[in-house]
Coordinates of C-alpha atoms in Angstrom, one line a residue:
M1090 CA 0.0 0.0 0.0
S1091 CA 1.1 3.5 -0.7
A1092 CA 1.7 6.1 1.9
K1093 CA -1.4 7.8 3.1
L1094 CA -2.6 10.5 0.7
E1095 CA -1.8 14.0 1.7
T1096 CA -3.6 15.8 -1.1
P1097 CA -5.9 18.4 0.5
F1098 CA -9.6 18.6 -0.4
G1099 CA -10.2 20.6 -3.6
C1100 CA -6.6 20.3 -4.8
A1101 CA -5.4 18.6 -8.0
I1102 CA -3.6 15.3 -8.0
P1103 CA 0.2 15.9 -7.9
P1104 CA 2.0 17.7 -9.4
A1105 CA -1.0 20.0 -9.4
T1106 CA 0.1 22.4 -12.2
R1107 CA -1.6 25.7 -12.8
H1108 CA -3.8 24.2 -15.5
A1109 CA -4.5 20.8 -13.8
I1110 CA -8.0 19.5 -14.5
T1111 CA -8.6 17.3 -11.5
F1112 CA -9.6 17.8 -7.9
H1113 CA -9.6 15.5 -4.9
M1114 CA -12.9 15.2 -3.0
P1115 CA -12.5 13.0 0.0
S1116 CA -15.3 12.6 2.6
W1117 CA -18.8 11.5 1.7
S1118 CA -20.2 14.7 3.2
N1119 CA -18.3 16.7 0.5
L1120 CA -19.8 14.3 -2.2
M1121 CA -23.3 15.1 -0.9
R1122 CA -22.5 18.8 -1.1
F1123 CA -21.5 18.2 -4.7
V1124 CA -24.7 16.3 -5.4
E1125 CA -26.7 19.2 -3.9
K1126 CA -24.8 21.7 -6.0
D1127 CA -23.7 23.5 -2.9
H1128 CA -22.2 26.7 -4.3
T1129 CA -19.8 27.1 -1.3
L1130 CA -18.2 23.8 -2.2
F1131 CA -17.2 25.1 -5.7
T1132 CA -15.7 28.2 -4.2
E1133 CA -13.5 26.0 -2.0
L1134 CA -12.0 24.1 -4.9
K1135 CA -8.4 25.1 -5.7
S1136 CA -8.4 23.2 -8.9
V1137 CA -11.3 22.5 -11.3
Y1138 CA -12.3 20.8 -14.5
P1139 CA -12.5 24.0 -16.6
R1140 CA -15.4 22.8 -18.7
M1141 CA -17.5 22.3 -15.6
V1142 CA -16.4 25.2 -13.4
L1143 CA -14.7 28.4 -14.6
H1144 CA -10.9 28.2 -14.1
S1145 CA -9.4 31.0 -11.9
D1146 CA -7.6 32.6 -14.9
I1147 CA -10.9 32.7 -16.9
K1148 CA -12.7 34.3 -14.0
T1149 CA -10.0 36.9 -13.6
L1150 CA -10.1 37.7 -17.3
I1151 CA -13.9 38.1 -17.2
A1152 CA -13.7 40.4 -14.2
A1153 CA -11.0 42.5 -15.9
I1154 CA -13.0 43.0 -19.0
L1155 CA -16.2 43.7 -17.2
K1156 CA -14.4 46.3 -15.1
H1157 CA -12.9 47.8 -18.3
I1158 CA -16.4 48.4 -19.7
G1159 CA -17.8 49.6 -16.5
A1160 CA -20.2 46.7 -15.9
G1161 CA -21.9 46.5 -12.6
E1162 CA -21.5 43.7 -10.0
D1163 CA -24.8 42.3 -11.2
Q1164 CA -23.3 41.4 -14.5
M1165 CA -21.4 38.2 -15.5
A1166 CA -20.0 36.9 -18.8
F1167 CA -18.6 34.0 -20.7
I1168 CA -15.8 34.3 -23.2
F1169 CA -15.4 32.5 -26.5
T1170 CA -12.8 32.7 -29.2
S1171 CA -15.4 31.9 -31.9
P1172 CA -18.2 34.2 -32.9
I1173 CA -20.3 31.1 -33.8
S1174 CA -19.9 29.7 -30.2
A1175 CA -20.8 33.1 -28.7
T1176 CA -23.9 33.4 -30.9
E1177 CA -25.0 29.9 -30.1
C1178 CA -24.6 30.6 -26.4
K1179 CA -26.8 33.6 -26.7
E1180 CA -29.4 31.6 -28.7
Y1181 CA -29.3 28.9 -26.0
A1182 CA -30.0 31.5 -23.3
M1183 CA -32.9 32.9 -25.3
S1184 CA -34.5 29.6 -26.1
P1185 CA -38.2 29.1 -25.2
K1186 CA -37.1 25.8 -23.7
H1187 CA -36.2 27.7 -20.5
G1188 CA -39.8 29.0 -20.1
G1189 CA -40.0 32.1 -18.0
D1190 CA -36.2 32.0 -17.3
S1191 CA -35.3 32.7 -21.0
L1192 CA -33.3 35.8 -21.5
S1193 CA -34.3 38.6 -23.8
E1194 CA -32.2 40.1 -26.6
E1195 CA -31.4 43.1 -24.5
Q1196 CA -30.3 41.1 -21.5
I1197 CA -27.5 39.2 -23.3
P1198 CA -25.4 41.4 -25.6
I1199 CA -22.2 40.1 -27.3
R1200 CA -19.2 42.4 -27.3
V1201 CA -15.9 41.9 -29.1
F1202 CA -12.5 42.6 -27.8
D1203 CA -8.9 42.2 -28.9
I1204 CA -5.9 41.5 -26.6
N1205 CA -2.7 41.6 -28.6
D1206 CA -3.6 39.3 -31.6
I1207 CA -6.3 37.3 -29.6
R1208 CA -9.9 38.1 -30.4
L1209 CA -12.5 37.5 -27.7
Y1210 CA -16.3 37.3 -28.0
M1211 CA -17.9 38.1 -24.7
V1212 CA -21.5 37.0 -23.9
I1213 CA -22.7 39.3 -21.1
F1214 CA -25.7 38.5 -18.9
P1215 CA -27.2 39.2 -15.5
V1216 CA -25.4 37.2 -12.8
I1217 CA -28.7 35.9 -11.5
K1218 CA -29.1 34.0 -14.8
M1219 CA -25.8 32.1 -14.3
E1220 CA -27.6 28.8 -13.8
I1221 CA -29.4 29.2 -17.1
L1222 CA -26.1 29.9 -19.0
L1223 CA -23.8 27.5 -17.3
P1224 CA -25.1 24.3 -18.9
F1225 CA -24.1 25.7 -22.3
W1226 CA -20.5 26.2 -21.1
Q1227 CA -20.4 22.7 -19.6
I1228 CA -22.1 20.8 -22.4
A1229 CA -20.8 22.5 -25.6
G1230 CA -17.3 22.8 -24.2
T1231 CA -16.4 25.6 -26.5
G1232 CA -15.4 28.3 -24.0
I1233 CA -12.0 30.0 -23.8
A1234 CA -9.2 27.7 -22.7
S1235 CA -7.5 28.5 -19.3
R1236 CA -4.0 28.8 -20.9
L1237 CA -5.3 31.3 -23.4
A1238 CA -6.9 33.3 -20.6
E1239 CA -3.6 33.3 -18.8
E1240 CA -1.9 34.6 -22.0
C1241 CA -4.5 37.4 -22.3
L1242 CA -3.9 38.4 -18.7
K1243 CA -0.3 38.9 -19.4
H1244 CA -1.2 41.5 -22.0
I1245 CA -4.4 42.9 -20.4
D1246 CA -3.1 46.5 -21.0
S1247 CA -3.6 46.0 -24.7
L1248 CA -7.3 45.3 -24.2
H1249 CA -9.6 47.3 -26.6
E1250 CA -13.1 46.8 -27.9
I1251 CA -13.9 46.2 -31.5
S1252 CA -17.0 48.2 -32.5
T1253 CA -19.5 46.0 -34.2
S1254 CA -23.3 45.4 -34.0
D1255 CA -22.9 41.8 -35.3
P1256 CA -20.1 39.6 -33.8
T1257 CA -20.2 37.3 -36.8
L1258 CA -19.0 40.2 -38.9
A1259 CA -15.9 40.5 -36.8
P1260 CA -14.3 37.1 -37.4
A1261 CA -11.2 36.3 -35.3
P1262 CA -7.9 36.8 -37.0
K1263 CA -6.7 33.4 -38.2
P1264 CA -3.4 32.6 -36.6
P1265 CA -1.3 30.2 -38.6
S1266 CA -1.8 26.5 -37.7
S1267 CA 0.9 25.6 -35.3
T1268 CA 3.4 22.8 -35.7
A1269 CA 1.7 21.2 -32.7
H1270 CA -1.6 21.0 -34.6
H1271 CA 0.1 19.4 -37.6
H1272 CA 1.9 16.8 -35.4
L1273 CA -1.3 16.0 -33.5
R1274 CA -3.3 15.4 -36.7
Q1275 CA -0.5 13.3 -38.2
R1276 CA -0.1 11.3 -34.9
I1277 CA -3.8 10.5 -34.7
A1278 CA -4.0 9.5 -38.4
N1279 CA -1.0 7.2 -37.9
L1280 CA -2.5 5.6 -34.8
L1281 CA -5.8 5.0 -36.5
E1282 CA -4.0 3.2 -39.3
R1283 CA -1.7 1.2 -37.0
A1284 CA -2.5 -2.5 -36.9
P1285 CA -6.0 -2.2 -38.6
V1286 CA -8.7 -4.8 -38.2
G1287 CA -10.2 -6.7 -41.1
P1288 CA -9.6 -6.5 -44.8
P1289 CA -7.7 -3.6 -46.5
R1290 CA -9.8 -0.4 -46.5
L1291 CA -10.6 1.7 -49.5
A1292 CA -8.5 4.6 -48.2
K1293 CA -6.3 5.5 -45.3
V1294 CA -6.9 8.3 -42.8
T1295 CA -4.8 11.4 -43.5
P1296 CA -4.1 14.4 -41.3
E1297 CA -6.7 16.3 -43.3
D1298 CA -9.4 13.9 -42.1
V1299 CA -8.6 14.7 -38.4
Y1300 CA -10.3 17.8 -36.9
L1301 CA -9.2 19.1 -33.5
F1302 CA -11.5 20.8 -30.9
P1303 CA -10.9 22.5 -27.6
T1304 CA -12.6 19.7 -25.6
G1305 CA -13.9 16.2 -26.1
M1306 CA -17.4 17.6 -25.6
A1307 CA -16.8 20.2 -28.2
S1308 CA -16.1 17.5 -30.8
I1309 CA -19.4 15.8 -30.0
Y1310 CA -21.4 19.1 -29.8
N1311 CA -19.9 20.5 -33.0
V1312 CA -20.4 17.3 -35.1
H1313 CA -24.0 17.2 -33.9
R1314 CA -24.4 20.9 -34.7
Y1315 CA -23.0 20.4 -38.3
L1316 CA -25.5 17.6 -38.8
L1317 CA -28.4 19.7 -37.6
K1318 CA -27.4 22.4 -40.1
R1319 CA -27.4 19.9 -42.9
Y1320 CA -30.3 17.6 -42.0
N1321 CA -32.1 18.8 -38.9
T1322 CA -33.7 15.5 -38.0
K1323 CA -33.6 13.4 -34.9
S1324 CA -30.6 11.4 -33.7
A1325 CA -30.5 8.0 -31.9
F1326 CA -28.2 7.1 -29.1
I1327 CA -27.4 3.5 -28.1
G1328 CA -26.5 2.7 -24.5
V1329 CA -25.6 4.7 -21.4
A1330 CA -23.1 7.5 -22.0
F1331 CA -21.2 10.2 -20.3
H1332 CA -23.6 12.6 -18.6
S1333 CA -22.8 15.7 -20.7
T1334 CA -22.9 13.7 -23.9
L1335 CA -26.6 12.8 -23.4
H1336 CA -27.4 16.4 -22.8
V1337 CA -26.1 17.4 -26.2
F1338 CA -29.0 15.5 -27.7
Q1339 CA -31.5 16.5 -25.1
D1340 CA -30.8 20.2 -25.3
F1341 CA -30.0 20.8 -28.9
G1342 CA -32.0 19.8 -32.0
P1343 CA -35.5 18.5 -32.8
G1344 CA -35.4 15.6 -30.4
W1345 CA -33.7 12.2 -30.0
L1346 CA -34.3 8.6 -29.4
H1347 CA -32.4 6.9 -26.6
F1348 CA -32.0 3.1 -26.2
G1349 CA -30.2 3.1 -22.9
I1350 CA -29.7 -0.7 -22.4
G1351 CA -28.4 -1.2 -25.9
N1352 CA -29.2 -4.9 -26.1
E1353 CA -30.5 -6.9 -29.0
Q1354 CA -34.2 -6.2 -28.0
E1355 CA -33.5 -2.5 -28.1
L1356 CA -31.7 -2.7 -31.4
D1357 CA -34.9 -4.4 -32.7
E1358 CA -36.9 -1.4 -31.5
L1359 CA -34.2 1.0 -33.0
E1360 CA -34.8 -0.7 -36.3
K1361 CA -38.6 -0.1 -36.1
Q1362 CA -38.0 3.6 -35.3
L1363 CA -35.5 3.9 -38.2
E1364 CA -37.9 2.4 -40.6
K1365 CA -40.8 4.6 -39.3
A1366 CA -38.7 7.7 -39.7
A1367 CA -37.5 6.8 -43.2
K1368 CA -41.1 6.2 -44.3
E1369 CA -42.1 9.6 -43.0
G1370 CA -39.4 11.2 -45.0
N1371 CA -37.3 12.3 -42.0
P1372 CA -34.6 9.6 -41.6
I1373 CA -32.7 9.5 -38.4
Q1374 CA -29.6 11.7 -39.2
A1375 CA -27.2 9.7 -37.0
I1376 CA -26.8 6.7 -34.7
W1377 CA -24.4 7.5 -31.8
G1378 CA -22.9 5.4 -29.1
E1379 CA -19.9 4.9 -26.9
F1380 CA -17.5 1.9 -27.2
P1381 CA -17.6 0.9 -24.3
T1382 CA -20.2 3.0 -22.4
N1383 CA -19.5 5.2 -19.5
P1384 CA -19.7 4.3 -16.6
I1385 CA -20.8 0.6 -16.8
L1386 CA -18.7 -0.5 -19.8
T1387 CA -21.3 -2.3 -21.9
I1388 CA -20.4 -3.0 -25.5
P1389 CA -22.8 -2.3 -28.4
N1390 CA -23.1 -4.6 -31.3
V1391 CA -21.5 -2.2 -33.7
T1392 CA -21.7 -4.7 -36.6
R1393 CA -25.5 -4.7 -36.5
L1394 CA -25.5 -0.9 -36.0
R1395 CA -23.5 -0.5 -39.2
A1396 CA -26.0 -2.6 -41.1
L1397 CA -28.9 -0.6 -39.7
A1398 CA -27.2 2.7 -40.6
D1399 CA -26.6 1.5 -44.1
K1400 CA -30.2 0.2 -44.5
Y1401 CA -31.8 3.4 -43.3
H1402 CA -29.3 6.0 -44.6
S1403 CA -28.1 7.1 -41.1
L1404 CA -24.6 7.9 -40.1
L1405 CA -22.9 5.8 -37.5
I1406 CA -20.8 7.9 -35.0
L1407 CA -19.0 6.2 -32.2
D1408 CA -16.9 7.6 -29.2
D1409 CA -13.9 5.4 -28.5
T1410 CA -12.6 7.4 -25.6
I1411 CA -12.8 4.6 -23.0
S1412 CA -11.4 1.8 -25.1
S1413 CA -8.9 4.2 -26.8
F1414 CA -7.8 3.9 -30.4
C1415 CA -4.5 2.1 -29.5
N1416 CA -6.7 -0.8 -28.5
V1417 CA -9.6 -0.9 -30.9
D1418 CA -10.1 -0.1 -34.6
L1419 CA -13.6 1.2 -35.3
L1420 CA -12.9 2.5 -38.8
G1421 CA -14.4 -0.7 -40.2
V1422 CA -17.9 0.4 -39.0
V1423 CA -18.0 4.2 -38.3
D1424 CA -18.6 7.2 -40.6
I1425 CA -17.2 9.5 -37.9
L1426 CA -15.1 8.7 -34.9
V1427 CA -15.0 11.1 -31.9
T1428 CA -12.5 11.0 -29.1
S1429 CA -11.8 13.0 -25.9
L1430 CA -8.1 13.5 -26.2
T1431 CA -8.2 14.9 -22.7
K1432 CA -8.2 11.4 -21.3
S1433 CA -5.6 8.7 -22.0
F1434 CA -4.2 10.3 -25.2
S1435 CA -3.0 13.2 -23.1
G1436 CA -2.7 11.2 -19.9
Y1437 CA -1.4 13.9 -17.5
A1438 CA -4.6 15.7 -16.4
D1439 CA -3.3 19.1 -17.4
V1440 CA -4.9 19.9 -20.8
M1441 CA -8.2 19.4 -22.7
G1442 CA -8.8 18.5 -26.3
G1443 CA -11.0 16.5 -28.6
S1444 CA -11.0 15.1 -32.1
A1445 CA -13.4 14.1 -34.8
V1446 CA -12.2 11.9 -37.7
I1447 CA -14.1 11.4 -40.9
N1448 CA -13.6 7.8 -42.2
P1449 CA -12.3 8.1 -45.7
S1450 CA -13.6 4.6 -46.4
S1451 CA -17.2 5.6 -45.6
A1452 CA -19.6 5.7 -48.5
R1453 CA -20.6 9.2 -47.3
Y1454 CA -17.1 10.5 -47.0
P1455 CA -17.5 13.1 -49.9
E1456 CA -20.7 14.4 -48.3
L1457 CA -19.1 14.6 -44.8
K1458 CA -15.9 16.2 -46.1
E1459 CA -18.0 18.9 -47.8
M1460 CA -19.9 19.5 -44.6
F1461 CA -16.7 19.8 -42.4
N1462 CA -15.1 22.1 -45.0
E1463 CA -18.2 24.4 -44.7
Y1464 CA -18.6 24.5 -41.0
Y1465 CA -15.4 23.6 -39.2
E1466 CA -13.2 26.3 -37.8
N1467 CA -10.0 25.5 -35.8
D1468 CA -10.7 26.8 -32.4
Y1469 CA -8.1 24.7 -30.6
C1470 CA -5.7 27.2 -29.2
N1471 CA -2.0 26.9 -29.7
P1472 CA -0.9 26.7 -26.0
D1473 CA -3.2 23.7 -25.4
A1474 CA -2.2 22.0 -28.7
E1475 CA 1.5 22.3 -27.7
I1476 CA 0.9 20.6 -24.3
M1477 CA -1.3 17.9 -25.9
E1478 CA 1.3 17.2 -28.5
K1479 CA 4.0 16.9 -25.9
N1480 CA 1.9 14.7 -23.5
S1481 CA 0.8 12.3 -26.3
R1482 CA 4.3 11.4 -27.3
D1483 CA 4.4 8.5 -24.9
Y1484 CA 0.7 7.5 -25.5
L1485 CA 1.5 3.8 -26.4
T1486 CA 3.9 3.4 -23.5
R1487 CA 1.4 4.7 -21.0
S1488 CA -1.5 2.8 -22.5
R1489 CA 0.4 -0.5 -22.0
I1490 CA 0.6 0.2 -18.3
L1491 CA -3.0 1.5 -18.1
N1492 CA -4.3 -1.6 -19.8
A1493 CA -2.3 -3.9 -17.5
N1494 CA -3.2 -2.2 -14.3
T1495 CA -6.9 -2.1 -15.2
S1496 CA -7.0 -5.8 -16.1
T1497 CA -5.2 -6.8 -13.0
L1498 CA -7.6 -4.8 -10.8
V1499 CA -10.6 -6.1 -12.6
F1500 CA -9.5 -9.8 -12.1
Y1501 CA -8.7 -9.0 -8.4
L1502 CA -12.2 -7.5 -7.8
Q1503 CA -14.0 -10.1 -9.8
A1504 CA -12.5 -12.8 -7.5
K1505 CA -14.0 -10.8 -4.6
T1506 CA -17.5 -11.2 -6.0
L1507 CA -17.2 -15.0 -5.4
D1508 CA -16.4 -14.5 -1.7
P1509 CA -19.6 -14.4 0.4
T1510 CA -17.9 -12.2 3.0
S1511 CA -16.9 -9.5 0.5
S1512 CA -18.8 -6.3 -0.1
V1513 CA -18.1 -6.4 -3.8
V1514 CA -21.1 -7.7 -5.7
R1515 CA -20.3 -6.9 -9.3
V1516 CA -17.5 -5.7 -11.6
Y1517 CA -18.3 -3.8 -14.9
H1518 CA -15.7 -4.3 -17.6
P1519 CA -15.5 -6.0 -21.0
L1520 CA -13.5 -8.8 -19.4
T1521 CA -16.5 -9.6 -17.1
F1522 CA -19.3 -9.5 -19.6
P1523 CA -20.7 -12.3 -21.8
F1524 CA -20.7 -9.9 -24.8
I1525 CA -16.9 -9.5 -24.7
S1526 CA -16.9 -10.8 -28.3
F1527 CA -18.3 -7.4 -29.5
Y1528 CA -15.2 -5.8 -28.1
Q1529 CA -12.8 -8.5 -29.4
E1530 CA -14.1 -8.1 -32.9
R1531 CA -12.7 -4.6 -32.9
M1532 CA -9.4 -5.3 -31.1
R1533 CA -6.3 -4.5 -33.0
P1534 CA -3.9 -7.4 -33.6
A1535 CA -0.8 -7.4 -31.4
T1536 CA 2.5 -6.1 -32.9
E1537 CA 6.0 -5.9 -31.6
E1538 CA 5.3 -2.3 -30.7
F1539 CA 2.1 -2.8 -28.8
T1540 CA -0.3 -5.5 -27.6
P1541 CA -3.9 -4.1 -27.3
G1542 CA -5.9 -4.5 -24.1
Y1543 CA -9.4 -3.7 -22.8
G1544 CA -9.1 -0.1 -21.9
Y1545 CA -8.4 1.9 -18.8
V1546 CA -11.7 2.2 -17.0
F1547 CA -13.9 -0.1 -14.9
S1548 CA -16.7 0.1 -12.4
F1549 CA -17.7 -2.0 -9.4
E1550 CA -20.7 -2.2 -7.2
L1551 CA -20.8 -2.7 -3.4
A1552 CA -23.5 -4.5 -1.5
T1553 CA -24.9 -1.6 0.6
I1554 CA -24.9 2.2 0.7
E1555 CA -23.2 1.9 4.1
A1556 CA -20.4 -0.1 2.5
A1557 CA -20.1 2.5 -0.3
V1558 CA -19.8 5.3 2.3
A1559 CA -17.1 3.4 4.2
F1560 CA -15.2 2.7 1.1
H1561 CA -15.3 6.3 0.0
E1562 CA -14.1 7.5 3.4
N1563 CA -11.2 5.1 3.7
V1564 CA -9.8 4.2 0.2
N1565 CA -6.3 5.5 -0.2
L1566 CA -6.8 6.8 -3.7
H1567 CA -7.7 10.2 -5.1
I1568 CA -11.5 10.7 -5.5
G1569 CA -12.5 12.9 -8.4
P1570 CA -13.8 13.1 -12.0
H1571 CA -11.3 12.3 -14.7
L1572 CA -10.1 9.4 -16.8
G1573 CA -6.7 8.3 -18.1
A1574 CA -4.6 10.4 -15.7
H1575 CA -1.1 9.5 -14.5
R1576 CA -2.6 8.7 -11.0
T1577 CA -5.6 6.6 -10.2
L1578 CA -8.9 8.3 -9.8
V1579 CA -12.0 6.8 -8.1
L1580 CA -15.5 8.3 -8.3
P1581 CA -18.9 7.3 -7.1
Y1582 CA -20.0 8.4 -10.5
V1583 CA -23.7 7.6 -10.4
K1584 CA -24.1 9.2 -7.0
A1585 CA -22.2 12.3 -8.1
L1586 CA -23.9 12.9 -11.4
Y1587 CA -27.3 11.2 -11.0
G1588 CA -27.7 11.6 -7.2
K1589 CA -31.3 12.7 -6.9
G1590 CA -34.6 13.4 -8.5
T1591 CA -35.8 12.3 -11.9
E1592 CA -32.2 11.7 -13.1
K1593 CA -31.7 9.2 -10.3
E1594 CA -34.8 7.3 -11.3
W1595 CA -33.9 7.4 -14.9
G1596 CA -30.4 6.0 -14.2
E1597 CA -31.7 3.2 -12.0
G1598 CA -33.8 2.0 -15.0
L1599 CA -30.6 1.7 -17.0
G1600 CA -28.6 -0.3 -14.5
L1601 CA -26.9 2.7 -12.8
C1602 CA -26.7 2.4 -9.1
E1603 CA -25.5 4.8 -6.3
R1604 CA -23.4 2.0 -4.9
Q1605 CA -21.2 1.9 -8.0
F1606 CA -17.7 3.3 -8.2
R1607 CA -15.9 4.1 -11.4
V1608 CA -12.1 3.6 -11.3
A1609 CA -9.6 5.0 -13.8
P1610 CA -6.3 3.3 -12.9
G1611 CA -3.1 5.3 -13.3
L1612 CA 0.5 4.5 -13.8
E1613 CA 1.3 3.4 -10.2
D1614 CA 2.7 0.0 -9.2
V1615 CA -0.3 -2.3 -9.4
E1616 CA 0.5 -4.1 -6.1
R1617 CA 0.4 -0.8 -4.3
L1618 CA -2.9 0.0 -6.1
I1619 CA -4.4 -3.3 -4.7
G1620 CA -3.3 -2.3 -1.2
D1621 CA -4.8 1.1 -1.6
L1622 CA -8.1 -0.4 -2.7
E1623 CA -8.0 -3.0 0.1
R1624 CA -7.9 -0.2 2.7
G1625 CA -11.3 1.0 1.4
L1626 CA -12.7 -2.5 0.9
R1627 CA -11.8 -3.6 4.5
A1628 CA -13.8 -0.7 5.8
A1629 CA -16.7 -1.6 3.5
E1630 CA -16.6 -5.2 4.7
A1631 CA -16.6 -4.1 8.3
T1632 CA -20.0 -2.4 7.8
M1633 CA -21.3 -5.8 6.4
L1634 CA -20.1 -7.5 9.6
V1635 CA -21.8 -4.9 11.8
K1636 CA -25.1 -5.3 9.8
E1637 CA -24.9 -9.1 10.1
N1638 CA -24.3 -8.9 13.9
L1639 CA -27.2 -6.5 14.3
N1640 CA -29.4 -8.9 12.4
G1641 CA -28.4 -11.8 14.7
G1642 CA -25.7 -13.4 12.5
V1643 CA -26.1 -16.3 10.1

């Protein structure tokens, strides 16, 4: 077992750089404050995930610009580097979906500023409307990066406003694409063509087929937005998914179909809906899914999904973030592949990024290429691209360790489920599911360079909520939201994100349970990781013994 963690509440996992994107949240009472969205908790965080909570540099930059224009304390703002994102944020706030909370045109102006050669689009709104606007920042993931905000603060004396009544008529100056962008696109293209699965493809991915975005969510949101501009019909989603991903389809567009279990019976129902929509002249524009799903790691039958997409003229778009493209090859089935580069591709929890790749072997490649050429703009800032490029140089080396650590911990916990005295009742991972063949069909063949594995995330379920609380209070691992970092992170994911109300009921219907913990193993020695887990499990099992004794024993 490792030495007892000394990371304070609200701080990032070491080395805790200025732009770290993690925070440590020990104590079940703090978790409950998170569930209740206690505003004081968020003010206590020293480090944040910038897509979820505004980074300190972003808040400082907002305050500086609001002061510059003489705005009152009752005003707040979000900053974007794209006029399109700023306009979409405003449209979101004015949407009738918010009912009486919708903002009026006058309440939410967009003003344009330059700092050195950086153009900023500022959406200004009453601070009391923050809860209406914040979901856009969190879900779309298109806000200014913290590193770019830091750069702006260094040159705040050069701040000046650009006079315009329409921010879309003041496009940002186009900085030359950096060397880092080029290397990232080339690296991703090379990795996607490394050890392919199946027969030779019609064409290979090139760097021009790889599109970079400021966050993983921005890649999903923007691809969905492009499709709405072209087709504006419903999408379908297969399986459970990351919380924010599902909100993209709930909050934007004419509606969606969700098949949250993703089994064969639901695929039968999907086919009925695809056929119905096609007959009505409004074919489902895209079928989306995760491979595997977050957080319970189920695997969709992507071969059947591909056949359905072909039959009913829908696109198939998959997110391979959790399996990671070093392990699986989905180009045999997808039209578009989306990935959160923030996770294992970066691996050091200090930068965000996302990618969308058009499959050049897709029958609809010309159509998709034209669409991206029309709508895509490179909004991935150079400072983040440079860190992402540097971090991802050892992607395969780290992935080998992440795969091995994850599999070892999965087998360790799976053995616990066979022990009647253990509090562990279920482990969620491709290696523990009967439909493992769906994953194995897409696994890359082993090479001298790399042997693929089953990804770097798993979940497990404890027997009682008392056991879950005891585990959370005693496990010697960092507790917080992230995946693919250099150190292991544990999160009672369902409790944190679906902790109450209708979302809790909805999640329970899909197999989500508040006694589940999601684990993203890091690069530590695996025997130490087992010892660190054991500390929490012993405490969990102690609650089981107490309960048994109170009930009179066996």
